[in-house]
Short mmCIF file of C-alpha atoms in Angstrom, two decimals:
data_model
loop_
_atom_site.label_atom_id
_atom_site.label_comp_id
_atom_site.label_asym_id
_atom_site.label_seq_id
_atom_site.Cartn_x
_atom_site.Cartn_y
_atom_site.Cartn_z
CA MET A 17 89.34 73.69 124.26
CA VAL A 18 91.35 75.86 121.76
CA SER A 19 89.73 79.18 120.84
CA PRO A 20 89.43 79.94 117.14
CA ALA A 21 91.97 82.29 115.46
CA PRO A 22 90.75 85.88 115.55
CA THR A 23 89.46 87.23 112.36
CA CYS A 24 91.05 90.28 110.66
CA TRP A 25 88.45 92.52 112.20
CA GLN A 26 89.43 91.42 115.70
CA MET A 27 93.19 92.00 115.24
CA PRO A 28 94.96 95.19 116.01
CA LEU A 29 94.86 97.63 113.16
CA THR A 30 98.24 98.00 111.53
CA LYS A 31 98.98 99.97 108.37
CA ALA A 32 99.09 96.80 106.17
CA ARG A 33 95.88 95.42 107.59
CA ARG A 34 94.12 98.80 107.29
CA GLN A 35 95.14 98.94 103.55
CA GLU A 36 93.99 95.29 103.14
CA ARG A 37 90.67 96.18 104.69
CA ILE A 38 90.04 99.33 102.67
CA SER A 39 91.25 98.10 99.30
CA CYS A 40 89.30 94.84 99.29
CA LEU A 41 86.00 94.51 97.38
CA CYS A 42 83.81 95.26 100.39
CA PRO A 43 80.47 97.02 100.50
CA SER A 44 80.88 100.76 100.93
CA TRP A 45 79.59 100.72 104.51
CA ILE A 46 82.43 98.45 105.56
CA LYS A 47 84.86 100.87 103.92
CA CYS A 48 83.25 103.64 105.80
CA LEU A 49 83.66 101.81 109.11
CA CYS A 50 87.37 101.04 108.19
CA ALA A 51 88.11 104.62 107.26
CA HIS A 52 86.74 105.84 110.60
CA GLN A 53 89.02 103.36 112.45
CA VAL A 54 92.12 104.93 110.88
CA PRO A 55 93.69 107.33 113.43
CA SER A 56 94.05 110.64 111.68
CA PRO A 57 95.25 113.76 113.40
CA GLU A 58 94.40 115.98 110.43
CA ALA A 59 91.07 117.61 109.78
CA GLY A 60 88.80 116.49 106.95
CA ARG A 61 88.65 112.75 107.78
CA SER A 62 84.84 112.72 107.47
CA THR A 63 85.12 114.26 104.00
CA ARG A 64 87.58 111.59 102.94
CA VAL A 65 85.26 108.92 104.33
CA THR A 66 82.29 110.39 102.50
CA VAL A 67 84.29 110.60 99.20
CA ALA A 68 85.36 106.98 99.64
CA VAL A 69 81.85 105.73 100.29
CA VAL A 70 80.28 107.73 97.36
CA ASP A 71 83.15 106.65 95.00
CA THR A 72 82.73 102.96 96.00
CA PHE A 73 78.95 102.99 95.74
CA VAL A 74 78.90 104.55 92.28
CA TRP A 75 81.71 102.34 91.02
CA GLN A 76 79.97 99.16 92.35
CA ALA A 77 76.56 100.28 91.05
CA LEU A 78 78.00 100.75 87.54
CA ALA A 79 80.67 98.15 87.17
CA SER A 80 79.00 95.35 89.07
CA VAL A 81 75.28 95.78 88.58
CA ALA A 82 74.03 98.18 85.87
CA ILE A 83 76.44 97.68 83.00
CA PRO A 84 77.01 93.99 83.28
CA GLY A 85 73.38 93.32 83.82
CA PHE A 86 72.44 95.18 80.65
CA THR A 87 75.29 93.68 78.63
CA ILE A 88 74.50 90.18 79.57
CA ASN A 89 70.89 90.70 79.00
CA ARG A 90 71.56 91.96 75.43
CA VAL A 91 73.92 89.11 74.75
CA CYS A 92 71.33 86.64 75.85
CA ALA A 93 68.58 88.29 73.79
CA ALA A 94 70.76 88.35 70.67
CA SER A 95 71.92 84.75 71.06
CA LEU A 96 68.23 83.58 71.57
CA TYR A 97 67.31 85.48 68.43
CA VAL A 98 70.09 84.09 66.38
CA LEU A 99 69.47 80.51 67.62
CA GLY A 100 65.81 80.92 66.89
CA THR A 101 66.48 82.01 63.28
CA ALA A 102 69.53 79.88 62.44
CA THR A 103 68.52 76.52 64.08
CA ARG A 104 65.58 74.30 64.37
CA TRP A 105 66.40 73.40 67.95
CA PRO A 106 63.51 73.03 70.49
CA LEU A 107 62.82 76.14 72.60
CA ALA A 108 64.21 74.43 75.81
CA VAL A 109 67.48 73.61 74.14
CA ARG A 110 67.80 77.29 72.78
CA LYS A 111 67.12 78.75 76.17
CA TRP A 112 69.69 76.43 77.88
CA THR A 113 72.27 77.44 75.12
CA THR A 114 71.43 81.12 75.62
CA THR A 115 72.02 80.77 79.40
CA ALA A 116 75.37 79.02 78.69
CA ILE A 117 76.40 81.82 76.34
CA GLY A 118 75.40 84.46 78.86
CA LEU A 119 77.48 82.77 81.57
CA LEU A 120 80.44 82.33 79.23
CA ALA A 121 80.31 86.06 78.37
CA ILE A 122 80.96 87.13 81.97
CA PRO A 123 84.71 86.55 82.04
CA ILE A 124 85.04 88.27 78.70
CA ILE A 125 83.19 91.45 79.67
CA ILE A 126 84.50 91.96 83.17
CA HIS A 127 87.81 93.72 82.49
CA PRO A 128 86.57 96.06 79.72
CA ILE A 129 83.68 97.17 81.87
CA ASP A 130 85.97 97.78 84.86
CA ARG A 131 88.39 99.84 82.89
CA SER A 132 85.60 101.77 81.22
CA VAL A 133 83.92 102.61 84.51
CA ASP A 134 87.33 103.69 85.89
CA PHE A 135 87.83 105.95 82.91
CA LEU A 136 84.27 107.32 83.14
CA LEU A 137 84.66 108.17 86.84
CA ASP A 138 88.21 109.61 86.42
CA SER A 139 86.75 111.76 83.64
CA SER A 140 83.68 112.95 85.47
CA LEU A 141 82.91 112.33 89.18
CA ARG A 142 86.41 112.02 90.49
CA LYS A 143 87.28 115.48 89.20
CA LEU A 144 84.68 116.92 91.62
CA TYR A 145 86.23 115.46 94.71
CA PRO A 146 88.10 117.88 97.01
CA SER A 147 91.81 117.67 96.57
CA VAL A 148 93.91 116.58 99.51
CA GLY A 149 96.42 119.05 100.52
CA LYS A 150 99.99 118.02 99.44
CA PRO A 151 103.05 118.98 101.49
CA SER A 152 105.14 121.77 100.06
CA SER A 153 108.44 120.92 98.56
CA SER A 154 110.27 123.62 100.35
#
């Protein structure tokens, strides 16, 4: 019997695999676990891990939950209102049409929301993070 191929979490941690693990869209606790696996001789690793977890959590909360949920809710409410005043369709047809409009709005709103949340975090929260010491040029 052939054993299954190991998953990426069972393989040795190389630089490329570490970057792949950390940069993927994973929950923040997985990023925390990945960041702790990175061998780091320098001090401040727990600070970097905490910053990564907080940044990921805030970004995901805004860009994946709060803003898209509100936006889609308002698109659906507006479309249901417009369909109710502009057509004589039965309520069931208007509701299904509203659902379809809400689903079709998702690909349109994704990128503007992501860019807006990045700009918002760059302008506010990310300015508060401790700076990582850069090597001197001399």
